[in-house]
Amino acid sequence: GKRYKLIDAGPREQVNFLHVPQLQMHMLCTGAPFALYLSFSVAKGMAIFIVKRDAYYQKQMLRFMQRFVNTFALKRTPPPPNFFFDNKSYQHFLGHTKKIARSAQL
């Protein structure tokens, strides 16, 4: 059988930018002004970050979601790979995602 090895890398030093959209949507749905992002390990402790609600980011995300629905979902058309990547406003959105992750307070 397969063997698995436990690697305890420790808590993150900053918020993973891939989690920012989910955190922002949770705050939008609940009305919360901030979210707590916890990163912990079995033996090396925990880090807790405060991620603030960003209304501008949330609006942009909803616009891209609506555009996706209108362009692909309602037309039952499969999206091509990286369907928004060449869009300048989407590039700005990605940059803003990273900024939110970096600005989270420990």
Coordinates of N, CA, C and O in Angstrom, one line a residue:
G1 N 0.8 -1.2 0.0 CA 0.0 0.0 0.0 C 0.9 1.3 0.0 O 2.1 1.2 0.1
K2 N 0.2 2.4 -0.1 CA 0.8 3.7 -0.1 C 1.2 4.0 1.3 O 0.6 3.7 2.2
R3 N 2.3 4.8 1.4 CA 2.8 5.3 2.6 C 2.6 6.8 2.6 O 2.9 7.5 1.6
Y4 N 2.2 7.4 3.7 CA 2.1 8.8 3.8 C 3.0 9.4 4.8 O 3.2 8.7 5.8
K5 N 3.5 10.6 4.6 CA 4.4 11.2 5.5 C 3.8 12.5 6.0 O 3.3 13.4 5.1
L6 N 3.7 12.8 7.2 CA 3.1 14.0 7.8 C 4.2 15.1 7.8 O 5.3 14.9 8.3
I7 N 3.9 16.1 7.1 CA 4.8 17.3 7.1 C 4.2 18.4 7.8 O 3.1 18.9 7.4
D8 N 4.8 18.9 8.8 CA 4.2 20.0 9.6 C 5.0 21.3 9.3 O 6.0 21.6 9.9
A9 N 4.5 22.0 8.3 CA 5.2 23.2 7.8 C 5.0 24.4 8.7 O 5.7 25.4 8.6
G10 N 4.1 24.3 9.6 CA 3.8 25.5 10.4 C 2.8 26.4 9.8 O 2.3 26.2 8.7
P11 N 2.3 27.3 10.6 CA 1.3 28.2 10.1 C 1.8 29.2 9.0 O 3.0 29.5 9.0
R12 N 0.9 29.6 8.2 CA 1.3 30.6 7.1 C 1.7 31.9 7.7 O 1.3 32.3 8.8
E13 N 2.6 32.6 6.9 CA 3.0 33.9 7.4 C 2.1 35.0 6.9 O 2.2 36.2 7.3
Q14 N 1.2 34.7 5.9 CA 0.2 35.6 5.4 C -0.9 34.8 4.9 O -0.9 33.6 4.7
V15 N -2.0 35.5 4.6 CA -3.2 34.9 4.1 C -2.9 34.4 2.6 O -2.3 35.1 1.8
N16 N -3.4 33.2 2.3 CA -3.2 32.7 1.0 C -4.2 33.4 0.1 O -5.4 33.5 0.3
F17 N -3.7 34.0 -1.0 CA -4.5 34.9 -1.8 C -5.6 34.1 -2.5 O -6.7 34.6 -2.9
L18 N -5.5 32.8 -2.6 CA -6.5 31.9 -3.2 C -7.8 31.9 -2.3 O -8.9 31.6 -2.8
H19 N -7.6 32.2 -1.1 CA -8.8 32.2 -0.1 C -9.5 33.5 0.0 O -10.6 33.6 0.5
V20 N -8.9 34.6 -0.6 CA -9.5 35.9 -0.5 C -10.9 36.0 -1.1 O -11.9 36.5 -0.4
P21 N -11.2 35.5 -2.3 CA -12.6 35.5 -2.8 C -13.6 34.9 -1.9 O -14.7 35.4 -1.7
Q22 N -13.3 33.7 -1.4 CA -14.2 33.0 -0.5 C -14.5 33.8 0.8 O -15.6 34.0 1.2
L23 N -13.4 34.4 1.3 CA -13.6 35.2 2.6 C -14.4 36.4 2.3 O -15.3 36.7 3.1
Q24 N -14.2 37.0 1.2 CA -15.0 38.2 0.8 C -16.4 37.9 0.6 O -17.3 38.6 1.0
M25 N -16.7 36.8 -0.1 CA -18.1 36.4 -0.3 C -18.8 36.0 1.0 O -20.0 36.3 1.2
H26 N -18.1 35.4 1.9 CA -18.7 35.1 3.2 C -19.1 36.4 3.9 O -20.1 36.5 4.5
M27 N -18.2 37.3 3.9 CA -18.5 38.6 4.5 C -19.6 39.3 3.9 O -20.5 39.9 4.5
L28 N -19.7 39.2 2.5 CA -20.8 39.8 1.8 C -22.2 39.2 2.2 O -23.1 39.9 2.5
C29 N -22.2 37.9 2.3 CA -23.4 37.1 2.6 C -23.8 37.3 4.1 O -25.0 37.4 4.4
T30 N -22.9 37.5 5.0 CA -23.2 37.6 6.4 C -23.3 39.0 6.9 O -23.8 39.2 8.0
G31 N -22.7 40.0 6.1 CA -22.7 41.3 6.6 C -21.6 41.6 7.5 O -21.5 42.7 8.1
A32 N -20.7 40.7 7.7 CA -19.5 40.8 8.7 C -18.6 41.9 8.2 O -18.3 42.0 7.0
P33 N -18.0 42.7 9.1 CA -17.1 43.8 8.7 C -15.6 43.2 8.5 O -14.8 43.8 7.9
F34 N -15.4 42.0 9.0 CA -14.1 41.3 8.8 C -14.3 39.8 9.0 O -15.3 39.4 9.4
A35 N -13.2 39.1 8.5 CA -13.2 37.7 8.7 C -11.9 37.3 9.4 O -10.9 37.9 9.2
L36 N -11.9 36.2 10.2 CA -10.7 35.7 10.8 C -10.2 34.5 9.9 O -11.0 33.6 9.6
Y37 N -9.0 34.6 9.5 CA -8.3 33.6 8.8 C -7.3 32.9 9.7 O -6.4 33.5 10.2
L38 N -7.6 31.6 10.0 CA -6.7 30.9 10.9 C -5.8 29.9 10.1 O -6.3 29.2 9.2
S39 N -4.5 29.9 10.4 CA -3.6 29.0 9.8 C -2.8 28.4 11.0 O -2.2 29.1 11.8
F40 N -2.9 27.0 11.1 CA -2.2 26.4 12.2 C -1.6 25.1 11.8 O -1.9 24.6 10.8
S41 N -0.7 24.6 12.7 CA -0.1 23.3 12.5 C -0.2 22.5 13.8 O -0.6 23.0 14.8
V42 N 0.1 21.2 13.6 CA -0.1 20.3 14.8 C 0.9 20.7 15.9 O 0.6 20.7 17.1
A43 N 2.1 21.0 15.5 CA 3.2 21.2 16.5 C 3.8 22.6 16.6 O 4.6 22.9 17.4
K44 N 3.4 23.5 15.6 CA 4.1 24.8 15.5 C 3.3 26.0 15.7 O 3.6 27.1 15.3
G45 N 2.1 25.8 16.3 CA 1.3 27.0 16.7 C 0.3 27.4 15.6 O 0.0 26.7 14.7
M46 N -0.2 28.6 15.8 CA -1.3 29.1 15.0 C -1.0 30.6 14.7 O -0.4 31.3 15.5
A47 N -1.5 31.0 13.6 CA -1.5 32.4 13.2 C -3.0 32.8 12.9 O -3.7 32.1 12.2
I48 N -3.4 33.9 13.4 CA -4.8 34.4 13.1 C -4.7 35.8 12.5 O -4.0 36.7 13.0
F49 N -5.3 35.9 11.3 CA -5.2 37.1 10.5 C -6.6 37.7 10.5 O -7.6 37.0 10.4
I50 N -6.7 39.0 10.5 CA -8.0 39.8 10.3 C -8.0 40.2 8.8 O -7.1 41.0 8.4
V51 N -9.0 39.8 8.1 CA -9.2 40.2 6.7 C -10.4 41.1 6.7 O -11.5 40.7 7.1
K52 N -10.2 42.4 6.3 CA -11.3 43.3 6.3 C -12.1 43.2 5.1 O -11.7 42.9 4.0
R53 N -13.4 43.5 5.3 CA -14.4 43.6 4.2 C -13.9 44.6 3.2 O -13.5 45.7 3.6
D54 N -14.1 44.3 1.9 CA -13.7 45.3 0.8 C -14.9 45.4 -0.1 O -15.0 44.5 -1.0
A55 N -15.7 46.4 0.0 CA -16.9 46.5 -0.7 C -16.6 46.6 -2.2 O -17.3 46.1 -3.1
Y56 N -15.6 47.4 -2.6 CA -15.2 47.5 -4.0 C -14.8 46.2 -4.6 O -15.3 45.8 -5.7
Y57 N -14.1 45.4 -3.9 CA -13.7 44.1 -4.4 C -14.9 43.2 -4.5 O -15.0 42.5 -5.5
Q58 N -15.8 43.2 -3.6 CA -17.0 42.4 -3.6 C -17.8 42.8 -4.8 O -18.4 41.9 -5.5
K59 N -18.0 44.0 -5.1 CA -18.7 44.5 -6.3 C -18.1 44.0 -7.6 O -18.8 43.5 -8.5
Q60 N -16.8 44.1 -7.7 CA -16.1 43.6 -8.8 C -16.3 42.1 -9.0 O -16.5 41.6 -10.1
M61 N -16.2 41.4 -7.9 CA -16.3 39.9 -8.0 C -17.7 39.6 -8.5 O -17.9 38.7 -9.4
L62 N -18.7 40.3 -8.0 CA -20.1 40.0 -8.4 C -20.3 40.3 -9.9 O -21.0 39.6 -10.6
R63 N -19.6 41.4 -10.4 CA -19.7 41.7 -11.8 C -19.1 40.6 -12.7 O -19.7 40.3 -13.7
F64 N -18.0 40.1 -12.2 CA -17.3 39.0 -13.0 C -18.2 37.8 -13.0 O -18.3 37.0 -14.0
M65 N -18.8 37.5 -11.8 CA -19.7 36.3 -11.7 C -20.9 36.5 -12.7 O -21.3 35.6 -13.4
Q66 N -21.5 37.7 -12.7 CA -22.6 38.0 -13.6 C -22.2 37.8 -15.0 O -23.0 37.3 -15.8
R67 N -21.1 38.4 -15.3 CA -20.6 38.3 -16.7 C -20.4 36.8 -17.1 O -20.7 36.4 -18.2
F68 N -19.9 36.0 -16.2 CA -19.7 34.6 -16.5 C -21.0 33.9 -16.7 O -21.2 33.1 -17.7
V69 N -22.0 34.2 -15.9 CA -23.3 33.6 -16.0 C -23.9 34.0 -17.4 O -24.4 33.2 -18.1
N70 N -23.9 35.3 -17.7 CA -24.5 35.8 -19.0 C -23.8 35.2 -20.2 O -24.4 34.9 -21.2
T71 N -22.4 35.1 -20.1 CA -21.7 34.7 -21.3 C -21.6 33.2 -21.5 O -21.7 32.8 -22.6
F72 N -21.6 32.5 -20.4 CA -21.4 31.1 -20.6 C -22.6 30.2 -20.0 O -23.1 29.4 -20.7
A73 N -22.9 30.4 -18.7 CA -23.9 29.6 -18.1 C -25.3 29.6 -18.7 O -25.8 28.6 -19.0
L74 N -25.8 30.8 -18.9 CA -27.1 30.9 -19.5 C -27.2 30.4 -21.0 O -28.2 30.0 -21.4
K75 N -26.1 30.5 -21.7 CA -26.0 30.1 -23.0 C -25.5 28.6 -23.1 O -25.4 28.1 -24.2
R76 N -25.3 28.0 -22.0 CA -24.8 26.6 -21.9 C -23.6 26.4 -22.8 O -23.5 25.4 -23.5
T77 N -22.7 27.4 -22.7 CA -21.5 27.3 -23.5 C -20.3 27.1 -22.6 O -20.1 27.9 -21.6
P78 N -19.5 26.1 -22.8 CA -18.4 25.9 -21.9 C -17.4 27.0 -22.1 O -17.1 27.5 -23.2
P79 N -16.9 27.5 -20.9 CA -15.9 28.6 -21.0 C -14.5 28.1 -21.5 O -14.2 27.0 -21.2
P80 N -13.8 28.9 -22.3 CA -12.5 28.5 -22.6 C -11.5 28.7 -21.4 O -11.9 29.3 -20.4
P81 N -10.4 28.1 -21.5 CA -9.4 28.2 -20.4 C -9.1 29.7 -20.2 O -9.0 30.5 -21.2
N82 N -8.9 30.1 -19.0 CA -8.5 31.5 -18.6 C -9.4 32.5 -19.3 O -8.9 33.5 -19.9
F83 N -10.7 32.4 -19.2 CA -11.7 33.2 -20.0 C -11.6 34.7 -19.8 O -12.0 35.4 -20.6
F84 N -11.2 35.1 -18.6 CA -11.1 36.6 -18.3 C -9.7 37.1 -18.3 O -9.5 38.3 -18.1
F85 N -8.7 36.2 -18.5 CA -7.3 36.6 -18.2 C -6.8 37.8 -19.0 O -6.1 38.6 -18.4
D86 N -7.2 38.0 -20.2 CA -6.8 39.1 -21.0 C -7.5 40.4 -20.7 O -7.1 41.4 -21.3
N87 N -8.5 40.4 -19.9 CA -9.3 41.6 -19.6 C -8.5 42.4 -18.6 O -8.1 41.9 -17.5
K88 N -8.3 43.7 -18.9 CA -7.5 44.6 -18.0 C -8.2 44.7 -16.6 O -7.5 44.8 -15.6
S89 N -9.5 44.8 -16.6 CA -10.1 45.0 -15.3 C -10.0 43.7 -14.5 O -9.9 43.8 -13.2
Y90 N -9.9 42.6 -15.1 CA -9.7 41.3 -14.4 C -8.3 41.2 -13.8 O -8.1 40.8 -12.7
Q91 N -7.4 41.7 -14.6 CA -6.0 41.8 -14.1 C -5.9 42.7 -12.9 O -5.2 42.4 -11.9
H92 N -6.6 43.8 -12.9 CA -6.6 44.7 -11.8 C -7.2 44.0 -10.6 O -6.8 44.1 -9.4
F93 N -8.3 43.2 -10.8 CA -9.0 42.5 -9.8 C -8.0 41.4 -9.2 O -8.0 41.3 -7.9
L94 N -7.2 40.8 -10.0 CA -6.3 39.8 -9.5 C -5.2 40.5 -8.6 O -4.8 40.0 -7.5
G95 N -4.8 41.6 -9.0 CA -3.8 42.4 -8.2 C -4.4 42.9 -6.9 O -3.7 42.8 -5.9
H96 N -5.7 43.2 -7.0 CA -6.4 43.7 -5.7 C -6.5 42.5 -4.8 O -6.4 42.6 -3.5
T97 N -6.7 41.3 -5.3 CA -6.8 40.1 -4.5 C -5.5 39.9 -3.7 O -5.6 39.6 -2.5
K98 N -4.4 40.0 -4.4 CA -3.1 39.8 -3.7 C -2.9 40.9 -2.7 O -2.4 40.7 -1.6
K99 N -3.3 42.2 -3.0 CA -3.2 43.3 -2.0 C -4.0 43.0 -0.7 O -3.5 43.3 0.4
I100 N -5.2 42.5 -0.9 CA -6.0 42.2 0.3 C -5.3 41.1 1.1 O -5.2 41.2 2.4
A101 N -4.8 40.1 0.5 CA -4.1 39.0 1.2 C -2.9 39.6 2.0 O -2.6 39.3 3.1
R102 N -2.1 40.4 1.3 CA -0.9 41.0 2.0 C -1.2 42.0 3.1 O -0.5 42.2 4.0
S103 N -2.4 42.6 3.0 CA -2.7 43.7 4.0 C -3.4 43.1 5.2 O -3.7 43.9 6.1
A104 N -3.7 41.8 5.2 CA -4.4 41.2 6.4 C -3.5 41.4 7.6 O -2.3 41.2 7.5
Q105 N -4.1 41.7 8.7 CA -3.3 42.0 9.9 C -3.2 40.7 10.8 O -4.2 40.0 11.0
L106 N -2.0 40.5 11.3 CA -1.8 39.3 12.2 C -2.2 39.7 13.6 O -2.0 40.8 14.1

